[in-house]
Each structure stands twice: as C-alpha cells, then as structure tokens.
Amino acid sequence: MIIYVSATTKRSGDGSKEAPFKTISQAAELAVAGDEVLVAPGVYREWVNPKNGGESDGERITYRSEITGKAVITGAEPVKNWKAYKGGVWAARIPNGLFGGYNPYTSLIKGDWYVPATPVHTGEVYLNGKSMYETQSLDAVLAATVSKESWDPDFSVYKWFTEQDGDNTVIYANFHGADPNVEDVEINVRKHCFYPEKTGVNYITLSGFTVKQAATQWAPPTAYQEGMIGPHWSKGWIIEDCEVSDSRCSGISLGKYLQPNNENKWTTKFYKDGTQTERDAVCQAVNEGWTKENIGSHIVRRCNIHDCGQTGIVGHLGGVFSIIEDNHIHHINNKQDLFGYEIGGIKMHAAIDVIFRRNHIHHCSRGMWLDWQVQGTRVTQNLFHDNIMPEGVEIPQPFSIGEDIFVEVAHGPTLIDNNILLSQCALRISTQGLAFVHNLIAGSLTYVGLGTENSAKSMPSPRYTPYHVPHRTEIAGFMTFLHGDARFYNNVFIQQPIRKDLDAVAKSVVAEDTMFGTGEPNLECGTKPYDGYPTADEYFSKFIPNPDNPEALFKSDKYYEPLPVYTGGNVFFNGAKPCDKEKDFLEDKENRIDLSLAVQDGKYMLKTNLYEHLPQPDTQTISTELLGEAFEPEQKFESPDGSPIVFNKDYFGAHRAINPTPGPFETAGAVNAQITAAEYKSNAKA
C-alpha cells in the first residue's frame, strides 16, 4: 500500500492520494511491512518516530521523497518575534511550552570523552540556514569577536547567548545589520528528525529527503548514541540519496542502545576508567543479544552529509556488517566549539565487516576515525583531502592537527586499499593488523607505535580491546598492543611541502597530549616510522623452542615485542622515505611530482604529472593469500562472506595487469578525469 503525505494539504486526510496526511508522523503510525510512504515536497517540522518496521529485506517499509531533496524534515522552528535590543543585537522571548519535555537551551552538551572548553547547549540559532556561534554572555554577543578556532572566521562573529526568564527562553543574537524578522531565522526544537524511540524497528528505507537542524546530544561509545537520523539498535536500514546537515552533534547514528547501568558512567561515577566502562559495554551488549542476526547490516549510500558538530556518521556496535558507500561527507566540526575524542566525518567503533567505499570525505577536523574492534573492515576507493585544520586556525584542545584516517586500538584485519589520501597527515596508526594496498598516500603516517596507553602518570596503563570470532560479534579474546603487524604493498607515497605552521602546532600537541601517548606527530611521508620493526622471518624465528633450555620460551620478552612489518612494490617520490627494511621498492630522487585537486562544475579531478615518471616495477598481484592473517584474531584479510580478495581492480574498477601499476590507478588515462563518485549539486558548501 502507498500512503501519501503532503505538507501543503489544507486538512489532513486518510493518507490516500486524494486526501493525504499532513505529517509524516501520521503515516508512520500506520505503515507496516511492505508499505511505501510517499512524501510530497514541503517542509515537515516534526520528529518522525516510526512505530513499525519491515519484516525482511523484501518486505521493508519505505519512506520516499516524491522529488529528491524537496521533502524537508527539520528539527527547527522559525522565530519571527525579534525585538531590537542594542548595538545590532536583537532579542527573542520564546515560551518554554514550545519545547515540550526537552529544551535545547537548558540542555548542555556533555558525556564521556567530551572535553568542553566552554559550556554550550544542544540548541542552535540559524541565520538563513547557517549555524551561528554561542557565547557565554550578552557582552560577548555585543562584542562579536572572531573565533580563533573556527574554520569560517568571517561568519564566526555572528554570536548568540541564551538565558532563562521564568517560563521563557530568551535568546540574544547579533545579526550584524540583518533584520531577523525579514531573514530566515530558526532555532532547534527537536532532538531527532527521523529516529525510532524504541529499538528493533527493522528494515526501513529513508530515501531522498533533506534532513536538518536537530538538537542532538554528544554520542560517545559508552552512552546511548543518538543522531538526527538513525535505526536505534535495529537491523537492515537503508538511508539513501538524502542531504543531512546541521545536527548539533551527529547526523546519522548507527550506534548503541541505552544501557542504564553504563550511561556515561566514566564522567558521572568516575571510579572506573573510560576504557573499562567501554569493555563493560561491549560485553553487556553480547550478553543482551548483540548478534549478526539481530543488529546492523545497514546501508548508507549517496548521501550529502555536512555541517554537523561532532560527526557525519557515528556508531558503536550498532553499525556492524554495514555498507557506507558513495557519500559526500564534508565540513564536519568546522566551528570547533565542541571538543572531545569522538569527532570525525565518520567515527565508528566496532566496524566489524563494515565496507566504506567510494566516499568523498573532506574539510573535516578528522576524516575517518575507526576505533576498537576494527575487524574485517575495508576502506576502499575513497577520496580524502583537506582533513586538517586550516592555516591560522587554532586547535581548541591539544589532541591532533587532523588526519584522513585514524585507526585506533584494534587488532584487525583492517584493509585500506585503492584510496587517495591527500591531507598533510594521511594516517594516524595507533593500532595493528592493517594492510595498505594500492593507495596514493600524500601525507604522513603519524603516531606509529603510540596512542595505545591510557593517561596514568606513573603507572603502566595499557589499553586492551576485544577481538571477535571472524565475521561474528561473539568475543574471541582481549589483548593489548604490540604494534606492527602492518602490510604495505604497491602504494605510491608522495611527500607534499609541509606547511610552515605545522611544526610548531605539532610540538604543542606533543607538549600536552597525555591521553594518547607522547611523541612528536610525524609530518614526513613514507613508511619510515616503521624503522626498527622486524621482518616476518626475524620475528617468528624467535619462537623456535630450544631443547637445551625449554623454559627460555616462557621466561621471555618475546611475546611483548613489536610485530613484523611486510612491504613490497611501494614507490616513493619527493623525498618520501621508505622504512629501513623496505623490500622491492623504488625511490625516485630526481623527478618532482605535482598534485592538486581541481573542481569543475561540481566534479573533482586530480591533476598530476605522476604518470610521466611512475616506473613500472616488477610488482605482484596482491591477494588474501599473500596478505596472510592479522596476528591477534588469526583472521585473513578477506571479504565479509569469507571469500578471498584478489586486488585486480583499481580505484575506478578497471582491471589491473598481471604486474599491476602501483597506486590506485592502473593507467595514466585515469588521471585528470572525474575521481568522485557523483557530481555534487547542492545548496551546501562544495
């Protein structure tokens, strides 16, 4: 059955084509497996809380915008009762009854791993669709100074402040000469836009909507992870062809359900370390039915996700076995008024058997952060760039200058292949069990061998995380980190000129970064941070028993030394440096390689002279067989269904030669062509 909805109908009907419902929520009360909710163009100011789910992939419930992008679900309401206050500042008095049981202007952002520089609320004020900057006083609204942390300093002078006056929320805002009663000014009212309140609402498709402006809360892995859109601990959702923007914290959540006995326990009860509460959360989820049969297997595809405060996509445990593909994720955390250890274009814990492919991720304060239980995960055919703070912008807290991909405290196997990584810091590697195959890497590998300790000042505090039965959620074991267990095959490394300001910034990060280990972030491209790591032969030869001294095997540091590194077929340009035991590599010290991105009519193109100088070494075709097993879980680098992978397709899917070309492109003809999955046509920033 098709259920019809139209915001422009004069009176809500019965959901028929002739008499459509006026709200999507009315349709969501009735829709059952096999139904389609067809939504006409219009603005829908509501939280759609689906009552029912589908029964299988073939009997799902589909919510579809009749015209892609024209049905708008928003968590905001317009405000038109502004009165001039003083010096270009206006004031609006809003009755608290508008907010129901949740007032975003009394609700502060808080939670585990959130480190507030100054208190801010879950509510926002929007001028013509753009989020303004909250201050702590009315004087600061009047002064309207530039925010040193903002990636958009010119707009950062648009300030607002809120206070309570009896049963009213009062908002003061500096619109810099604009009349807010004429312009489009809105405020957050609802915490979700399309999100079931109960768990287990399975097999729903959300297709073609614009979804924006929700007052979401911080989403750490040790809490109920809410988002503007999300399946809320369900199975089999498809979120496709949507524009998702301006969630206060997270746009799409594939995250964790509420565990009342472990809800931000670290920052409310304090007596257990954060990583222990996270281990508790994982084990509790296993005991309460976290299985492949019940949870995950979602698809997020062809979405334009931007201008969210914490993450574009977040998840812990609930996103397992999912596919995230062909999305444009950009301008995340650019205000930098939020700070904590859960921020990125994508931030996912436990991305078990998750495939991230053909996404374009850029201008985020971190591109992709994969944390804990990154097992069976594949990151392939993605474009990353500009995921680092702009020159002149300050870091709100000394954690990182940003990277394309951060993989943290996981045992793998994690497969990163056929990607283009163009940010100055390409990879942050505080983990083991990885394989890098056929990537173009134009930034540094940083924090290799670091970042796996907690923040104890004098006591040893190694973090240990779970690994799982291959292609399942059941826990196979826990272990700390030896580092290494990394493979680099057929990659192209190109050193870019290092920005002059980054050396000083990197040193400031080192000076105060106690949470994730000390050591200067490496800014040089290449595998050189793996100097001193053993080869496989060197490592495994230590474990041959000595019949003359059988106890030597048990009384030894051998089990706690770094794991081996495997290399072959890599090419280094512009001073990018191989590690000291690099095998079968080529280092070009003569030719200068230029790299740049051009944007023409919404299409991103890579401009480079790489293929004028790229040699044709005697490379080998890489496969699951060659890569072997990740050390700790003893699992192969294979497909989610357990089938082997032969890396005989390039970034575009073109077939590779028997002796393949290093890097993501098999032929020179791929360069100076469109390298993004789709042409971007949106009112959002490009």
XYZ file of C-alpha atoms in Angstrom:
686
model
C 0.000 0.000 0.000
C 1.127 3.558 -0.735
C 0.434 6.119 1.975
C 0.503 9.723 0.767
C 1.719 12.766 2.717
C 1.657 16.441 1.732
C 2.553 19.397 3.931
C 0.564 21.716 1.671
C -2.789 19.969 2.018
C -5.292 22.207 3.793
C -6.611 19.485 6.041
C -5.064 16.150 6.959
C -6.900 13.275 5.337
C -6.791 9.494 5.458
C -3.454 9.001 3.659
C -4.961 8.316 0.264
C -3.742 10.058 -2.867
C -6.881 12.199 -2.893
C -6.682 13.020 0.847
C -3.053 12.815 2.011
C -1.867 13.088 5.580
C -0.388 16.449 6.510
C 2.524 14.999 8.519
C 4.897 12.085 8.016
C 4.317 11.094 11.629
C 0.696 10.259 10.879
C 1.816 7.881 8.151
C 4.472 6.413 10.464
C 1.749 5.371 12.898
C 0.046 3.236 10.242
C 2.787 1.989 7.917
C 3.511 -1.749 8.117
C 5.764 -4.168 6.266
C 5.504 -3.735 2.505
C 4.106 -0.185 2.644
C 5.581 2.907 0.984
C 5.104 6.380 2.453
C 5.312 8.848 -0.441
C 6.017 12.396 0.725
C 5.296 15.452 -1.420
C 7.596 18.498 -1.497
C 7.320 20.726 1.540
C 8.749 21.455 4.969
C 7.919 18.958 7.702
C 8.707 20.331 11.145
C 8.454 17.128 13.139
C 10.253 14.219 14.767
C 9.223 11.160 12.766
C 9.191 8.266 15.232
C 8.433 5.119 13.196
C 6.106 2.799 15.075
C 6.653 -0.289 12.939
C 9.439 -1.843 10.957
C 9.551 -4.136 7.981
C 9.806 -7.889 8.279
C 12.615 -8.648 5.811
C 14.654 -7.089 3.039
C 11.835 -7.818 0.622
C 9.111 -6.610 2.991
C 10.528 -3.335 4.259
C 8.790 -0.018 4.941
C 9.952 2.716 2.583
C 9.698 6.443 3.259
C 10.349 8.228 -0.020
C 10.516 11.880 -1.022
C 8.438 12.244 -4.168
C 11.128 14.558 -5.577
C 14.657 14.000 -4.276
C 15.634 16.675 -1.775
C 12.323 18.520 -1.844
C 10.706 16.957 1.212
C 12.477 18.598 4.155
C 12.335 17.143 7.667
C 13.664 19.672 10.152
C 14.115 19.824 13.896
C 13.919 23.622 13.839
C 11.173 26.223 14.113
C 11.168 29.764 12.690
C 11.322 32.727 15.074
C 9.716 36.000 13.981
C 9.209 37.882 17.255
C 12.631 39.524 17.441
C 12.921 42.945 19.023
C 15.866 45.310 18.658
C 17.972 45.304 21.820
C 21.200 47.295 21.431
C 24.107 47.753 19.027
C 22.830 45.486 16.269
C 21.744 42.830 18.788
C 18.160 41.552 18.815
C 16.244 39.600 21.473
C 13.509 36.979 21.185
C 11.364 35.622 24.012
C 10.216 32.043 23.415
C 7.655 30.320 25.674
C 9.138 27.090 27.004
C 5.956 25.245 26.117
C 7.269 25.162 22.537
C 9.941 22.671 23.568
C 7.771 20.109 25.328
C 9.862 17.947 27.644
C 13.212 18.790 26.052
C 14.533 22.336 25.976
C 17.751 22.546 23.910
C 18.542 25.899 25.526
C 18.767 24.440 29.022
C 20.378 21.143 27.908
C 24.171 21.311 27.865
C 26.296 19.069 25.670
C 28.022 16.524 27.906
C 29.186 12.931 28.123
C 32.158 10.582 28.199
C 35.184 11.704 26.196
C 33.713 15.186 25.807
C 36.105 17.907 26.916
C 34.282 21.244 26.933
C 36.371 24.355 26.584
C 33.255 26.343 27.489
C 29.714 25.078 28.182
C 27.458 25.027 25.120
C 23.879 23.897 24.589
C 22.323 21.387 22.225
C 20.304 24.219 20.715
C 21.488 26.465 17.908
C 20.394 29.645 16.114
C 20.417 29.655 12.307
C 20.587 32.692 10.045
C 19.464 31.782 6.532
C 20.287 28.140 7.224
C 23.722 28.765 8.714
C 24.579 27.994 12.318
C 25.617 30.957 14.472
C 28.091 30.828 17.396
C 27.008 30.535 21.022
C 28.703 32.724 23.639
C 28.731 32.686 27.437
C 27.494 36.235 27.988
C 25.470 39.035 26.477
C 28.597 41.191 26.471
C 30.261 38.660 24.162
C 27.305 38.918 21.776
C 27.731 42.678 21.683
C 31.496 42.425 21.197
C 31.130 39.788 18.454
C 34.808 38.919 18.144
C 36.226 36.382 15.697
C 36.509 32.809 16.942
C 40.130 31.671 16.629
C 39.054 28.013 16.400
C 36.524 28.474 13.575
C 37.266 27.334 10.033
C 34.949 30.139 8.903
C 36.233 33.160 10.855
C 34.209 35.706 8.887
C 30.912 34.165 9.965
C 32.091 33.416 13.498
C 31.228 36.989 14.555
C 27.526 36.063 14.317
C 27.032 35.363 18.026
C 24.141 34.432 20.306
C 23.505 33.954 24.017
C 20.610 32.395 25.910
C 19.164 32.682 29.416
C 16.004 31.641 31.212
C 13.433 34.170 32.396
C 10.608 32.443 34.239
C 8.807 30.169 31.774
C 10.588 31.684 28.795
C 13.815 31.094 26.921
C 15.384 34.407 25.925
C 17.855 34.474 23.042
C 20.048 37.463 22.189
C 21.691 37.408 18.765
C 23.956 39.711 16.774
C 22.805 39.654 13.139
C 25.227 42.376 12.011
C 22.704 44.623 10.331
C 20.317 41.956 9.077
C 16.682 42.162 10.193
C 15.839 38.755 11.745
C 12.122 39.329 11.211
C 12.792 39.545 7.474
C 15.582 36.984 7.145
C 15.116 33.260 7.700
C 15.963 32.733 11.395
C 15.314 29.369 13.052
C 16.115 27.624 16.332
C 16.448 23.947 17.265
C 13.421 22.469 18.970
C 13.620 18.694 18.463
C 16.472 16.290 19.229
C 15.688 13.923 16.320
C 14.191 14.159 12.852
C 13.770 10.523 11.760
C 14.545 8.141 14.585
C 12.531 5.400 16.323
C 12.155 5.834 20.058
C 12.102 2.067 20.576
C 14.687 -0.472 19.453
C 14.139 -3.317 16.996
C 12.360 -1.286 14.306
C 13.910 -3.167 11.401
C 14.068 -2.921 7.602
C 13.205 0.726 6.971
C 14.288 2.752 3.924
C 14.608 6.541 4.086
C 15.061 7.825 0.551
C 15.584 11.245 -0.979
C 14.867 13.582 1.961
C 16.583 16.722 3.164
C 17.037 16.287 6.923
C 18.491 19.057 9.055
C 18.778 21.028 12.280
C 18.330 18.696 15.241
C 19.405 19.332 18.844
C 21.287 16.058 19.291
C 23.427 15.177 22.315
C 27.096 14.091 22.361
C 27.430 10.462 21.216
C 30.312 8.583 22.900
C 30.616 4.788 22.744
C 29.775 4.422 26.440
C 26.368 6.055 26.163
C 23.158 5.932 24.220
C 24.323 7.167 20.811
C 21.631 9.334 19.324
C 21.595 11.038 15.953
C 19.366 13.210 13.836
C 18.666 10.069 11.771
C 19.223 6.509 12.898
C 17.909 2.966 13.234
C 18.347 2.883 17.040
C 19.640 -0.665 17.559
C 17.806 -2.286 14.680
C 18.660 -4.222 11.542
C 18.598 -3.650 7.825
C 18.003 0.070 7.356
C 18.765 1.843 4.086
C 19.427 5.602 4.185
C 19.920 6.806 0.618
C 20.018 9.958 -1.511
C 19.480 12.229 1.489
C 21.005 15.579 2.329
C 21.880 15.506 6.033
C 23.127 18.664 7.710
C 23.338 20.797 10.812
C 22.881 18.225 13.514
C 24.258 19.773 16.689
C 26.300 16.623 17.272
C 25.786 13.655 14.912
C 23.956 13.467 11.597
C 23.402 9.712 11.244
C 23.843 7.340 14.185
C 24.304 3.610 13.691
C 25.102 3.435 17.361
C 24.497 1.908 20.712
C 21.267 1.439 22.631
C 20.740 2.751 26.167
C 22.482 0.691 28.860
C 21.155 2.414 32.009
C 23.880 0.902 34.207
C 26.584 2.184 31.830
C 25.363 5.549 30.610
C 28.288 7.984 30.607
C 29.459 6.086 33.676
C 33.013 7.374 33.415
C 32.057 11.046 33.727
C 29.226 10.539 36.219
C 30.593 7.944 38.672
C 34.317 8.397 37.920
C 35.660 5.286 39.641
C 36.183 3.154 36.526
C 38.416 4.268 33.688
C 36.691 5.089 30.408
C 38.166 2.151 28.527
C 36.984 -0.244 31.237
C 33.443 1.103 31.002
C 33.657 0.586 27.257
C 34.804 -3.021 27.702
C 31.864 -3.462 30.063
C 29.513 -2.011 27.441
C 30.734 -4.416 24.761
C 30.395 -7.478 26.985
C 26.961 -6.375 28.196
C 25.797 -5.974 24.599
C 26.972 -9.509 23.773
C 25.062 -10.832 26.779
C 21.942 -8.911 25.760
C 21.695 -10.160 22.180
C 24.172 -8.224 20.054
C 24.445 -10.661 17.145
C 24.656 -10.583 13.372
C 21.117 -11.909 13.228
C 19.661 -9.022 15.262
C 21.707 -5.875 14.707
C 23.351 -3.929 11.887
C 23.602 -4.760 8.187
C 22.616 -1.206 7.260
C 23.328 0.693 4.044
C 24.090 4.428 3.895
C 24.570 5.498 0.289
C 24.678 8.557 -1.958
C 24.046 10.985 0.896
C 25.401 14.517 1.187
C 26.344 14.889 4.862
C 27.755 18.188 6.070
C 27.968 20.899 8.720
C 27.380 18.715 11.764
C 29.144 19.495 15.024
C 30.549 16.119 16.119
C 30.240 13.559 13.312
C 28.574 12.997 9.991
C 28.120 9.313 10.815
C 28.667 7.854 14.292
C 28.315 4.337 15.637
C 29.344 1.817 18.250
C 28.271 -1.828 17.957
C 25.082 -0.996 16.023
C 26.764 -0.441 12.654
C 28.278 -3.913 12.248
C 28.098 -5.638 8.828
C 27.068 -2.381 7.128
C 27.952 -0.729 3.811
C 28.694 3.001 3.670
C 29.193 3.983 0.048
C 29.157 6.857 -2.443
C 28.577 9.515 0.215
C 29.860 13.087 0.215
C 30.887 13.906 3.809
C 32.359 17.341 4.404
C 32.688 20.371 6.681
C 32.233 18.443 9.931
C 33.248 20.113 13.234
C 34.314 23.277 11.428
C 33.032 25.550 14.191
C 35.213 23.616 16.657
C 33.017 24.761 19.520
C 32.785 21.084 20.509
C 35.838 19.153 21.538
C 36.347 15.564 22.596
C 37.733 12.231 21.484
C 34.736 11.224 19.326
C 34.874 13.625 16.382
C 35.205 12.974 12.652
C 33.454 12.869 9.328
C 32.890 9.226 10.268
C 33.562 7.987 13.821
C 32.810 4.318 14.274
C 33.662 1.819 16.965
C 33.352 -1.885 16.212
C 33.126 -1.549 12.440
C 33.085 -5.339 12.128
C 32.845 -6.356 8.454
C 31.874 -2.780 7.503
C 32.741 -1.667 3.969
C 33.471 2.040 3.358
C 33.744 2.551 -0.383
C 33.694 5.355 -2.941
C 33.081 8.077 -0.347
C 34.434 11.600 -0.684
C 35.486 12.976 2.712
C 36.998 16.430 3.063
C 37.225 19.587 5.171
C 36.535 17.702 8.382
C 38.628 18.190 11.514
C 39.331 14.470 11.051
C 38.185 12.461 8.052
C 37.528 8.927 9.309
C 38.195 7.563 12.790
C 37.878 3.783 13.197
C 38.196 2.784 16.834
C 38.180 -0.554 18.728
C 37.206 -3.831 17.023
C 38.109 -2.704 13.524
C 37.925 -6.274 12.281
C 37.093 -7.411 8.777
C 36.788 -3.707 7.904
C 37.552 -2.490 4.388
C 38.164 1.130 3.344
C 38.363 1.195 -0.449
C 38.152 3.602 -3.409
C 37.630 6.699 -1.245
C 38.913 10.239 -1.793
C 40.210 12.118 1.273
C 41.604 15.650 1.336
C 41.805 18.810 3.475
C 41.029 16.917 6.682
C 43.359 19.075 8.707
C 42.959 22.430 10.398
C 43.412 25.380 8.011
C 46.403 27.635 8.399
C 45.856 30.241 11.101
C 43.118 28.273 12.888
C 43.769 27.240 16.476
C 43.181 23.764 17.897
C 40.696 24.046 20.780
C 42.467 21.281 22.714
C 45.890 19.732 22.025
C 44.942 16.394 20.521
C 45.661 16.397 16.821
C 46.035 18.561 13.761
C 43.725 16.192 11.878
C 44.192 13.234 9.539
C 42.425 11.497 6.679
C 42.162 8.164 8.522
C 42.798 7.326 12.175
C 42.725 3.634 13.151
C 42.963 3.126 16.908
C 43.437 0.243 19.357
C 42.167 -2.547 17.111
C 43.627 -5.880 16.129
C 42.355 -6.068 12.563
C 42.251 -7.272 9.973
C 41.770 -3.750 8.630
C 42.123 -3.379 4.878
C 42.789 0.060 3.319
C 43.116 -0.192 -0.457
C 42.820 1.887 -3.617
C 42.275 5.181 -1.784
C 43.522 8.701 -2.478
C 44.832 10.333 0.721
C 45.860 13.939 0.147
C 45.844 15.606 3.575
C 49.175 16.560 5.182
C 48.602 13.869 7.801
C 47.222 10.918 5.898
C 47.184 8.173 8.512
C 47.238 8.038 12.292
C 48.128 4.468 13.234
C 47.717 3.622 16.919
C 46.875 0.020 16.196
C 47.972 -3.195 14.486
C 46.634 -5.726 11.998
C 46.458 -3.496 8.893
C 47.056 -3.845 5.179
C 47.615 -0.872 2.851
C 47.353 -1.866 -0.801
C 47.458 0.310 -3.965
C 46.867 3.663 -2.226
C 48.130 7.088 -3.222
C 49.411 8.494 0.074
C 50.477 12.140 0.005
C 50.618 12.723 3.750
C 52.412 11.370 6.786
C 51.979 8.268 8.926
C 51.816 9.635 12.436
C 51.807 8.217 15.956
C 53.066 4.830 14.761
C 53.783 2.777 17.890
C 51.994 5.264 20.164
C 48.495 6.022 21.369
C 47.594 2.709 22.999
C 48.115 3.704 26.638
C 45.672 5.368 29.000
C 46.556 8.563 30.809
C 48.146 7.235 34.004
C 51.006 9.492 35.109
C 53.337 6.914 36.628
C 51.646 3.503 36.499
C 51.532 1.303 33.378
C 48.091 1.669 31.768
C 47.968 -0.285 28.508
C 44.619 -0.405 26.800
C 43.354 -3.794 25.771
C 40.418 -4.324 23.463
C 38.357 -7.275 22.249
C 38.644 -9.193 19.038
C 35.899 -11.400 17.704
C 35.068 -14.690 16.077
C 35.603 -13.955 12.352
C 32.524 -12.388 10.742
C 30.592 -12.543 14.020
C 30.086 -10.413 17.136
C 30.935 -13.112 19.687
C 34.136 -12.226 21.550
C 37.185 -14.406 20.900
C 39.604 -12.647 23.247
C 41.160 -9.418 24.586
C 44.707 -8.163 24.098
C 46.938 -5.121 24.443
C 49.001 -3.764 21.524
C 52.417 -4.784 20.314
C 52.235 -2.539 17.208
C 53.409 -3.550 13.770
C 51.504 -6.382 12.071
C 51.244 -3.932 9.151
C 51.467 -4.578 5.421
C 52.307 -2.041 2.704
C 52.083 -3.258 -0.892
C 52.042 -1.373 -4.203
C 51.402 2.056 -2.695
C 52.651 5.375 -4.060
C 53.999 7.790 -1.432
C 54.417 11.450 -2.431
C 55.813 13.962 0.046
C 53.988 17.288 -0.136
C 55.544 20.567 1.032
C 54.975 20.716 4.790
C 53.012 23.749 5.852
C 55.253 26.125 7.778
C 52.876 26.411 10.720
C 52.534 22.671 11.327
C 55.885 22.067 13.043
C 55.023 24.446 15.861
C 51.486 23.118 16.106
C 52.730 19.521 16.206
C 55.079 20.354 19.063
C 52.224 21.964 21.022
C 50.170 18.812 20.541
C 53.036 16.738 21.943
C 53.544 19.024 24.915
C 50.094 18.411 26.368
C 48.713 15.252 24.796
C 48.729 12.778 27.668
C 45.620 10.808 26.748
C 47.053 9.212 23.643
C 50.770 8.988 24.349
C 53.650 11.337 23.769
C 55.941 11.746 20.823
C 56.027 14.293 18.063
C 53.476 13.731 15.289
C 55.451 12.699 12.229
C 54.931 15.046 9.279
C 57.080 13.173 6.739
C 55.510 10.888 4.149
C 56.516 7.240 3.767
C 56.864 4.064 5.796
C 59.923 5.332 7.703
C 58.075 5.413 11.075
C 58.339 1.624 10.949
C 62.145 1.727 11.167
C 63.358 -0.946 13.557
C 60.330 -3.212 13.227
C 61.224 -6.823 12.413
C 60.556 -8.698 9.217
C 58.400 -11.799 9.479
C 61.445 -14.068 9.380
C 63.145 -12.126 12.177
C 60.066 -12.132 14.353
C 58.854 -15.709 14.061
C 62.331 -17.255 14.279
C 62.408 -16.222 17.951
C 59.762 -18.772 18.807
C 61.628 -21.922 17.810
C 61.944 -23.959 21.022
C 65.443 -24.653 22.332
C 65.555 -28.274 23.554
C 68.538 -27.461 25.776
C 66.650 -24.698 27.552
C 62.893 -25.298 27.216
C 61.987 -22.683 29.844
C 63.559 -19.894 27.784
C 60.410 -19.671 25.696
C 58.292 -18.927 28.752
C 60.605 -16.502 30.525
C 60.999 -14.014 27.727
C 60.024 -10.604 26.412
C 59.405 -12.148 23.012
C 55.651 -12.091 23.447
C 55.643 -8.346 24.044
C 57.968 -7.087 21.328
C 56.711 -5.320 18.174
C 55.131 -7.466 15.485
C 56.560 -7.702 11.956
C 56.025 -5.326 9.040
C 55.588 -6.588 5.482
C 56.395 -4.491 2.389
C 56.751 -4.757 -1.356
C 56.166 -2.823 -4.560
C 55.963 0.629 -2.962
C 57.200 3.740 -4.798
C 58.475 6.901 -3.061
C 58.619 10.437 -4.548
C 59.559 13.963 -3.465
C 61.613 12.784 -0.510
C 59.052 10.342 0.899
C 61.103 7.810 2.849
C 60.954 4.000 2.964
C 61.487 2.148 6.236
C 64.861 0.583 6.916
C 63.737 -2.929 5.928
C 61.623 -1.976 2.927
C 61.639 -4.661 0.241
C 61.302 -4.468 -3.545
C 60.716 -0.724 -3.619
C 61.628 2.182 -5.885
C 62.712 5.597 -4.629
C 62.764 8.410 -7.177
C 65.048 11.218 -6.012
C 65.199 13.005 -9.361
C 61.698 13.909 -10.503
C 59.254 16.280 -8.825
C 55.635 15.097 -8.617
C 52.904 17.729 -8.520
C 49.467 17.009 -7.047
C 46.375 19.182 -6.959
C 42.611 18.903 -6.993
C 40.511 20.871 -9.427
C 36.758 21.378 -9.147
C 34.811 21.920 -12.348
C 31.010 22.032 -12.312
C 30.892 20.052 -9.086
C 33.310 17.412 -10.366
C 36.595 16.782 -8.563
C 39.606 15.986 -10.716
C 43.138 15.007 -9.738
C 45.818 16.935 -11.590
C 49.271 15.355 -11.501
C 52.336 14.529 -13.562
C 52.766 11.271 -11.636
C 52.318 9.060 -14.675
C 55.049 10.825 -16.566
C 57.545 9.497 -14.009
C 55.941 6.458 -12.401
C 58.143 3.453 -13.146
C 56.808 0.017 -13.903
C 58.405 -2.141 -11.227
C 58.125 -5.897 -11.169
C 55.120 -5.821 -8.856
C 52.988 -8.765 -7.882
C 49.228 -9.055 -7.746
C 48.169 -8.745 -4.116
C 45.622 -11.155 -2.696
C 44.193 -12.511 0.523
C 46.655 -15.370 0.199
C 49.681 -13.058 0.133
C 48.484 -10.818 2.988
C 48.070 -13.697 5.412
C 46.354 -13.313 8.774
C 46.074 -10.448 11.230
C 48.117 -11.642 14.185
C 45.763 -11.492 17.147
C 42.388 -12.615 15.726
C 44.120 -15.029 13.307
C 41.743 -13.867 10.599
C 42.566 -13.370 6.923
C 42.182 -10.108 5.001
C 39.084 -11.336 3.202
C 35.541 -10.364 2.248
C 32.752 -10.282 4.856
C 31.412 -13.561 3.484
C 34.812 -15.189 3.983
C 35.700 -15.303 0.301
C 39.247 -14.325 -0.751
C 40.070 -10.984 -2.387
C 42.315 -10.557 -5.404
C 43.244 -6.888 -5.801
C 42.923 -6.889 -9.575
C 40.583 -3.862 -9.777
C 41.686 -0.241 -9.417
C 40.071 2.890 -7.968
C 37.601 3.012 -10.861
C 37.062 -0.737 -11.048
C 39.291 -1.152 -14.106
C 41.070 -4.488 -14.390
C 44.726 -4.499 -13.402
C 47.596 -6.092 -15.305
C 49.375 -9.199 -14.055
C 52.177 -6.908 -12.862
C 49.938 -4.076 -11.653
C 50.791 -0.386 -11.573
C 51.485 0.894 -8.041
C 48.908 3.283 -6.629
C 45.152 3.437 -7.101
C 45.068 3.923 -10.901
C 46.108 1.218 -13.310
C 46.561 3.555 -16.282
C 47.562 7.162 -16.812
C 44.241 7.774 -18.547
C 42.530 7.763 -15.164
C 44.303 10.958 -14.119
C 42.760 14.355 -14.932
C 39.364 12.651 -15.036
C 36.499 12.867 -12.575
C 37.510 10.967 -9.426
C 34.420 11.450 -7.274
C 31.512 9.064 -7.250
C 28.961 11.663 -8.302
C 28.531 15.232 -9.378
C 27.560 17.346 -6.388
C 24.607 19.649 -6.861
C 23.547 21.076 -3.535
C 22.972 24.320 -1.728
C 25.605 23.151 0.734
C 29.243 24.138 0.634
C 31.148 22.297 -2.096
